[in-house]
mmCIF file of C-alpha atoms in Angstrom:
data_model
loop_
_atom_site.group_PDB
_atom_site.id
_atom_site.type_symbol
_atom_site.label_atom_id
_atom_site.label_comp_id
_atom_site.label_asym_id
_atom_site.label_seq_id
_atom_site.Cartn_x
_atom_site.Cartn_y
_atom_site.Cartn_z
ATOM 1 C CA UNK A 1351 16.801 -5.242 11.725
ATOM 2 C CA UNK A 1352 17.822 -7.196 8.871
ATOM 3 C CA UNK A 1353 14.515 -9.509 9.324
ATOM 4 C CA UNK A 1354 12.370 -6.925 9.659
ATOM 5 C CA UNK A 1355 13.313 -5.806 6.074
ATOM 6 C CA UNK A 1356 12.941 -9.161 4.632
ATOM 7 C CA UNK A 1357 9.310 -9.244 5.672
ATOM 8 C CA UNK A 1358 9.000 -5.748 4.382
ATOM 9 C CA UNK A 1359 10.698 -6.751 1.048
ATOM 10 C CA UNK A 1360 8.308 -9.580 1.053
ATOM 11 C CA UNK A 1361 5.013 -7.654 1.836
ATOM 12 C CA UNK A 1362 5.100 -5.120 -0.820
ATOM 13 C CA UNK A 1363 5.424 -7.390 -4.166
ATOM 14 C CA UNK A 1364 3.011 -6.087 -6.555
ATOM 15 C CA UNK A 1365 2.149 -7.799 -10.163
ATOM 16 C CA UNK A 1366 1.067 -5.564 -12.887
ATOM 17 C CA UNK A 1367 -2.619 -6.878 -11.891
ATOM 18 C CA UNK A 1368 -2.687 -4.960 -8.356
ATOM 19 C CA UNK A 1369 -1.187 -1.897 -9.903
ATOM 20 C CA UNK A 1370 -3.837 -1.779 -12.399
ATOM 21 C CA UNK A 1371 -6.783 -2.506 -10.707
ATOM 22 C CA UNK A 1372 -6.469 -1.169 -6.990
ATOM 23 C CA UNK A 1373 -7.535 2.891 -5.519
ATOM 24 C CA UNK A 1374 -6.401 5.353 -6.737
ATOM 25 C CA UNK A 1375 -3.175 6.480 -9.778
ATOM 26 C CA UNK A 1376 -2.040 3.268 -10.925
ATOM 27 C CA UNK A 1377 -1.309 3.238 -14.251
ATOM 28 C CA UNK A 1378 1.627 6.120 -13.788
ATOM 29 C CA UNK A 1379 3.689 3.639 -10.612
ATOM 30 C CA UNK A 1380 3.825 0.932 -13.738
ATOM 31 C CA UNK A 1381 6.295 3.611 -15.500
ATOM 32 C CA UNK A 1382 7.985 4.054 -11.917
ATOM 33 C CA UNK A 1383 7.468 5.229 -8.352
ATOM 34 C CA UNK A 1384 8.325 9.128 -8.398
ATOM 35 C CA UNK A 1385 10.755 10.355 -5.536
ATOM 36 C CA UNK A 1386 9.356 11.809 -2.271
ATOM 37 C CA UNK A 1387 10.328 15.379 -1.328
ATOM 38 C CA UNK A 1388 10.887 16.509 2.239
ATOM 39 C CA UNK A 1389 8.243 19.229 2.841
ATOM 40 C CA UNK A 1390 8.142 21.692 5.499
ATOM 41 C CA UNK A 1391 4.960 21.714 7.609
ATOM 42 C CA UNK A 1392 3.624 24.539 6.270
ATOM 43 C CA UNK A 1393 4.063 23.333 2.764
ATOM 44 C CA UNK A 1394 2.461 19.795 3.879
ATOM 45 C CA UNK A 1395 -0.617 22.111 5.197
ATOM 46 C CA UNK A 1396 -1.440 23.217 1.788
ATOM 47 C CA UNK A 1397 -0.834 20.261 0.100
ATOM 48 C CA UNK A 1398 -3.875 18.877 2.555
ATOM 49 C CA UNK A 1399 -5.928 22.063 2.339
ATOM 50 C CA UNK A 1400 -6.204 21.663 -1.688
ATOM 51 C CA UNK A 1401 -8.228 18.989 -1.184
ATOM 52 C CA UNK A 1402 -12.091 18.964 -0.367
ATOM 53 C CA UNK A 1403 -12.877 18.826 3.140
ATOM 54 C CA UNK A 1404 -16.428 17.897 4.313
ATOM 55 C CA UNK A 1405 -18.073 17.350 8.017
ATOM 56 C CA UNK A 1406 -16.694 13.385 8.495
ATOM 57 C CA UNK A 1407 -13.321 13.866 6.888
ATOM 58 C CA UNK A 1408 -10.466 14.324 9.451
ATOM 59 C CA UNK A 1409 -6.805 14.885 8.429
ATOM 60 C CA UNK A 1410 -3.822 13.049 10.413
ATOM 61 C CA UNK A 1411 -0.341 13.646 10.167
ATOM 62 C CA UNK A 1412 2.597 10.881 11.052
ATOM 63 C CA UNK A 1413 3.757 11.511 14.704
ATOM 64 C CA UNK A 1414 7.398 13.104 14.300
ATOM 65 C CA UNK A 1415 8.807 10.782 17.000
ATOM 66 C CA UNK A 1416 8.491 7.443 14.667
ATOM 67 C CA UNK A 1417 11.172 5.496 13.999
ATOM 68 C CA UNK A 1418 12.170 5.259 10.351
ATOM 69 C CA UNK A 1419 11.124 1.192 9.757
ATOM 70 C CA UNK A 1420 7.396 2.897 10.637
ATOM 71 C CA UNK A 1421 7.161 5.741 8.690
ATOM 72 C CA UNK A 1422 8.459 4.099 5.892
ATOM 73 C CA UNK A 1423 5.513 1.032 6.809
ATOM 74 C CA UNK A 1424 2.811 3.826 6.389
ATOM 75 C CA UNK A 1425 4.696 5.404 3.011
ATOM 76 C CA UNK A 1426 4.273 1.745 1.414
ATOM 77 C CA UNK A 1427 0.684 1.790 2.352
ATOM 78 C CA UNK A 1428 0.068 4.704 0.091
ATOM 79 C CA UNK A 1429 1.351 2.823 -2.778
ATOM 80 C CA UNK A 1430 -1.604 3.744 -4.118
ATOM 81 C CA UNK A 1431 -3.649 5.274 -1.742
ATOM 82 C CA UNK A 1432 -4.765 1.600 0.274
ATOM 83 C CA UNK A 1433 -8.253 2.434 2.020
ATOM 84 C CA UNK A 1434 -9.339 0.617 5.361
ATOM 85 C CA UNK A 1435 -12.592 -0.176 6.592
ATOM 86 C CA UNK A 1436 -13.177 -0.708 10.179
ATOM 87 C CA UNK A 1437 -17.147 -1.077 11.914
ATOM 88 C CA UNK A 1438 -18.009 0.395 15.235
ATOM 89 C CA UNK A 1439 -15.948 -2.037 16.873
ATOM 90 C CA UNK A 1440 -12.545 -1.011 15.432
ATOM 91 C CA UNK A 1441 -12.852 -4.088 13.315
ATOM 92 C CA UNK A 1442 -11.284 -4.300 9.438
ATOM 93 C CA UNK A 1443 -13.896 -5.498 7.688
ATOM 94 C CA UNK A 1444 -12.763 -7.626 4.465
ATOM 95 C CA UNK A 1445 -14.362 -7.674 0.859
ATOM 96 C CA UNK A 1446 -13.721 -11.298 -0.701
ATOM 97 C CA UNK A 1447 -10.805 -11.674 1.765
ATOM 98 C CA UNK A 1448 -9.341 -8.447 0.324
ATOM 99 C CA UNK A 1449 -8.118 -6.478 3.315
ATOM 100 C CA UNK A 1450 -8.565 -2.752 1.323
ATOM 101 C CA UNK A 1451 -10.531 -1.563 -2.012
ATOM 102 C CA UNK A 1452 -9.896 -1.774 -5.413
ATOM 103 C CA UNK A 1453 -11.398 -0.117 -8.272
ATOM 104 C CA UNK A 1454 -13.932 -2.861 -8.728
ATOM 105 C CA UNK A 1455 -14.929 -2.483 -4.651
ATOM 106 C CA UNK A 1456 -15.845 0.959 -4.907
ATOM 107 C CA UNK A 1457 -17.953 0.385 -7.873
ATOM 108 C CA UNK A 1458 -19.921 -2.272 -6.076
ATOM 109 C CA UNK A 1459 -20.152 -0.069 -2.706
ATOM 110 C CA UNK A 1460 -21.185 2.961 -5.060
ATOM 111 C CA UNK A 1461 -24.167 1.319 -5.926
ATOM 112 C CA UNK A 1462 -24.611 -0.639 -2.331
ATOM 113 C CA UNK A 1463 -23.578 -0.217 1.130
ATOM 114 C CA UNK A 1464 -20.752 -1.206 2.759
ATOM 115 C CA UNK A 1465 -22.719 -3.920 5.079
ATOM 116 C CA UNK A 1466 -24.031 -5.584 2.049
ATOM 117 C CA UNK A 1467 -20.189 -6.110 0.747
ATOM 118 C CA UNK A 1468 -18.023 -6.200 3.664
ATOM 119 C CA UNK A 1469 -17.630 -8.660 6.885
ATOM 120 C CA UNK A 1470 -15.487 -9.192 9.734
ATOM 121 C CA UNK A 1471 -11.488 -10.059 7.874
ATOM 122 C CA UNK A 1472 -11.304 -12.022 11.427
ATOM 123 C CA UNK A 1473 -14.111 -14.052 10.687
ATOM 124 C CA UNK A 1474 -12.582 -15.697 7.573
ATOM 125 C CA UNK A 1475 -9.150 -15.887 9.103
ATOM 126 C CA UNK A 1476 -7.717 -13.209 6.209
ATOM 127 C CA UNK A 1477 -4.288 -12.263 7.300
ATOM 128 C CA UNK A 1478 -4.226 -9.100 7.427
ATOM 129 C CA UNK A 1479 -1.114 -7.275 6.252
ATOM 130 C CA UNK A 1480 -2.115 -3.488 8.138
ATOM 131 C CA UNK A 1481 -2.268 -4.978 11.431
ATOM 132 C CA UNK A 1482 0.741 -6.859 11.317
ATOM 133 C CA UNK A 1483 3.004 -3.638 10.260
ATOM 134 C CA UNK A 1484 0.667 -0.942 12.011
ATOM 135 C CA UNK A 1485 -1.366 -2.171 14.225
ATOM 136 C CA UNK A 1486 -4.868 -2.082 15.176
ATOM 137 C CA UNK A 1487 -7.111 0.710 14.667
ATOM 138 C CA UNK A 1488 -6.151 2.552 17.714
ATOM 139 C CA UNK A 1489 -2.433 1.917 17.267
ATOM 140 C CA UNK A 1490 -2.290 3.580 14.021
ATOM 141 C CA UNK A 1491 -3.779 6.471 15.048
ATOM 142 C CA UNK A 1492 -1.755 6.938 17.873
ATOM 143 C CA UNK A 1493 1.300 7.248 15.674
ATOM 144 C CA UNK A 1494 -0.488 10.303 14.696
ATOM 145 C CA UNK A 1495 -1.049 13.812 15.791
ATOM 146 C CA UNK A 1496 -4.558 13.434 15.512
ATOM 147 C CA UNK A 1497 -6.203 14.953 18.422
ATOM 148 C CA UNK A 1498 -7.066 12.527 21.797
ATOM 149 C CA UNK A 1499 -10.448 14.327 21.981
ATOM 150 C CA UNK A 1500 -11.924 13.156 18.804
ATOM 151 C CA UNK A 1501 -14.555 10.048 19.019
ATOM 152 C CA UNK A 1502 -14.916 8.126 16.764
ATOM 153 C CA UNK A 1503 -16.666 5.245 18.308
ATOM 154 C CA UNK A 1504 -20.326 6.815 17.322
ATOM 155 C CA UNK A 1505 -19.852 6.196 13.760
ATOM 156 C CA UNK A 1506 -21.014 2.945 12.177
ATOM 157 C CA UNK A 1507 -17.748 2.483 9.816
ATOM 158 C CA UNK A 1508 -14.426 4.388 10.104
ATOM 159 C CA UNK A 1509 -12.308 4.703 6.661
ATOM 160 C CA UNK A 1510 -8.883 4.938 6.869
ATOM 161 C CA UNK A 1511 -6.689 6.002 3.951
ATOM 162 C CA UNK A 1512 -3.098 6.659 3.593
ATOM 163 C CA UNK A 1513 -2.471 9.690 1.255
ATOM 164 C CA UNK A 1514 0.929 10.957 -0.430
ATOM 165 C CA UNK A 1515 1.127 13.996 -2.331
ATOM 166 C CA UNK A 1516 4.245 13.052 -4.488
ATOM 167 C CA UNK A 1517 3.109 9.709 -5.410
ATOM 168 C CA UNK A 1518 -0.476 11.046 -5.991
ATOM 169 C CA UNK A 1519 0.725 14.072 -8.094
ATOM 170 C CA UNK A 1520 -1.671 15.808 -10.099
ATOM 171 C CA UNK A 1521 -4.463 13.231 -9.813
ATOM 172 C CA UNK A 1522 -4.580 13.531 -6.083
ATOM 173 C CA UNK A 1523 -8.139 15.459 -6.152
ATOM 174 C CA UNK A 1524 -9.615 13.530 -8.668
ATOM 175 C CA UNK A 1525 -8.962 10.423 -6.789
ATOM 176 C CA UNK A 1526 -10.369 11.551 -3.554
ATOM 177 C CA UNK A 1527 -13.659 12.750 -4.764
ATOM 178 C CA UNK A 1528 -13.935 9.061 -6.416
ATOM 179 C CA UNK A 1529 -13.275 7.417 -3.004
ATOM 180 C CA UNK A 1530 -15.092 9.461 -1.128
ATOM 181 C CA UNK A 1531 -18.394 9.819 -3.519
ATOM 182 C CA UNK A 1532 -18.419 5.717 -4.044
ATOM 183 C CA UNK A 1533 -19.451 5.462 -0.196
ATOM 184 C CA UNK A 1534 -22.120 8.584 -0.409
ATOM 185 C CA UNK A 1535 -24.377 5.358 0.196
ATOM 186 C CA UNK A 1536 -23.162 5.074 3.690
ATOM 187 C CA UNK A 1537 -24.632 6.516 6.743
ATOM 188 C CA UNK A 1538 -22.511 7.669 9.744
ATOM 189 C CA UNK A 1539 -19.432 6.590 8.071
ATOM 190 C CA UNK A 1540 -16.362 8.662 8.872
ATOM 191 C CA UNK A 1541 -12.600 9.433 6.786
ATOM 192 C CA UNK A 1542 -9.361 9.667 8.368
ATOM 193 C CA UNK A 1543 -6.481 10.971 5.925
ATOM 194 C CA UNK A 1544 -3.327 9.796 6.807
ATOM 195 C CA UNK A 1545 -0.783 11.903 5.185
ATOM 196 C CA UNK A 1546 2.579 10.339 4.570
ATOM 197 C CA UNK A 1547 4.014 13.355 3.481
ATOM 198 C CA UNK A 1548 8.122 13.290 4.435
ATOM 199 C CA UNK A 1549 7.968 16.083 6.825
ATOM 200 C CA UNK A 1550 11.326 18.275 7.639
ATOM 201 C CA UNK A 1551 10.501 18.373 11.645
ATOM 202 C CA UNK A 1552 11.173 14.897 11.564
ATOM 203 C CA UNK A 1553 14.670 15.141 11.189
ATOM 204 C CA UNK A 1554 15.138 15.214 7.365
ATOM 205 C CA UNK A 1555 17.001 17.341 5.686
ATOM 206 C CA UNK A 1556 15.407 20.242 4.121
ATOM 207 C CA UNK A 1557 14.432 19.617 0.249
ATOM 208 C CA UNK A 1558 15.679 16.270 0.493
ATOM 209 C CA UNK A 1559 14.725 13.406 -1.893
ATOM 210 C CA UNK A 1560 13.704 10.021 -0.564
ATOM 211 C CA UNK A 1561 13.894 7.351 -3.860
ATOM 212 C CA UNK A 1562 12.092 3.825 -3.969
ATOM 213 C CA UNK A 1563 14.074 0.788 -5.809
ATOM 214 C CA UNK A 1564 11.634 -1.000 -7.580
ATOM 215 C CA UNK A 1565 13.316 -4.276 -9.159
ATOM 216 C CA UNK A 1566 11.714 -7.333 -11.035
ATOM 217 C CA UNK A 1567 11.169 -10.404 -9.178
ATOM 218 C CA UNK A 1568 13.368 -13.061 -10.233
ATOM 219 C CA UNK A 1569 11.684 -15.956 -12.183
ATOM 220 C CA UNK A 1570 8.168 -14.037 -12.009
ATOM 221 C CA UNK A 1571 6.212 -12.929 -14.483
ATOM 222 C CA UNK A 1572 5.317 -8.954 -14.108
ATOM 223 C CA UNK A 1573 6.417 -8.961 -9.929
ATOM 224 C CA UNK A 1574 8.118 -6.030 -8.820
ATOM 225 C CA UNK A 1575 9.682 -5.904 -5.315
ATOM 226 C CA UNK A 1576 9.241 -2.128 -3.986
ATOM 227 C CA UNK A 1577 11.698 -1.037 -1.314
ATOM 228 C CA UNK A 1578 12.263 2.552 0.503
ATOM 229 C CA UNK A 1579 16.524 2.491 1.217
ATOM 230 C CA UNK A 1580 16.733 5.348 3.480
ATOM 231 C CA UNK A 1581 15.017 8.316 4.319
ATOM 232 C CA UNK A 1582 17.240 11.434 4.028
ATOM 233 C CA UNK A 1583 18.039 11.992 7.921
ATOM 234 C CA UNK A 1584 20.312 15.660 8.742
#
């Protein structure tokens, strides 16, 4: 247990740069990372249905069987929201050996496509972080409750991205219209929403507080190491 964290520690060092530049509210996780709430499912449900829904978006919720060391993997990967593009394969495609999009990504997509930007991550040996603390494709959407009866394998391009109402706050709508509208240049291209909203049916206590320690990186200029203690279990 005690390695796994290390490689967790390790994984989510930002600079100042990344929290800039990358999807979605940055600027506010520079003044600090808020706390995460434990919602009740029926609260979660209207967090998700304030936000737009069209034909090729499709909503997922964290399986409430998960072990803490994974839900806490998918709440870093909404620090900010982190956006995945697979192909019809189930393959993450990479952008300049960037494994998800930044600010500048969606600007050149916006006024492209996706196959003129992106190629194979495997191709250009990129190690990439999401499979190595969530798995493939399939495996992260089998830590969902997303239903076994959706196909997804029609679609040219499958976008994956991990959404958190309490670190998103108020900007939350704002930011999804700008991800989704910079791929309106895409054909068959379909969204999966992966909502890392702390849910009370997993075991946590009702109104409880989850709170990130964000510390400075020793001897580095603008690092911060971003860490998730404990979840607040009954």
């Amino acid at each position: 247990m005690k390695k796994h964290k290390l490689k967790l520690d390790w994984i989510f060092l930002f600079s100042l740069t990344i929290f800039l530049f990358s999807c979605g509210t940055a600027v506010k996780l520079l003044v600090g990372l808020p706390n995460l709430k434990v919602y009740s499912q029926e609260e979660i449900n209207r967090n998700i249905s304030l936000l737009p829904k069209e034909e090729n978006v499709f909503d997922a919720q964290l399986d409430k069987d998960l072990e803490s060391s994974e839900i806490k993997n998918f709440i870093y990967m909404s620090i900010p929201y982190r956006s995945y593009i697979y192909n019809s394969d189930d393959l993450l495609l990479c952008y300049n050996g960037e494994t998800f999009c930044t600010i500048d990504q969606l600007n050149d997509i916006k006024d492209s496509t996706i196959n003129e930007n992106y190629q194979i991550c495997s191709e250009n040996n990129v190690d990439t972080d999401i499979d190595s603390y969530l798995g493939s494709f399939d495996d992260i959407l089998s830590k969902t409750n997303i239903s076994n009866d959706l196909k997804f394998d029609a679609y040219d391009h499958k976008v994956i991205v991990f959404m958190n109402t309490d670190i998103a706050k108020d900007e939350i709508i704002d930011d999804w219209n700008y991800i989704y509208n910079s791929l309106n240049n895409n054909s068959n291209f379909v969204f999966i929403r992966v909502w890392t909203d702390l849910n009370e049916n997993w075991g946590l206590k009702e109104n409880g507080k989850a709170r990130f320690k964000v510390r400075r990186v020793k001897e580095s200029k603008g690092e911060y190491e971003i860490t998730l203690p404990k979840l607040p279990y009954k």
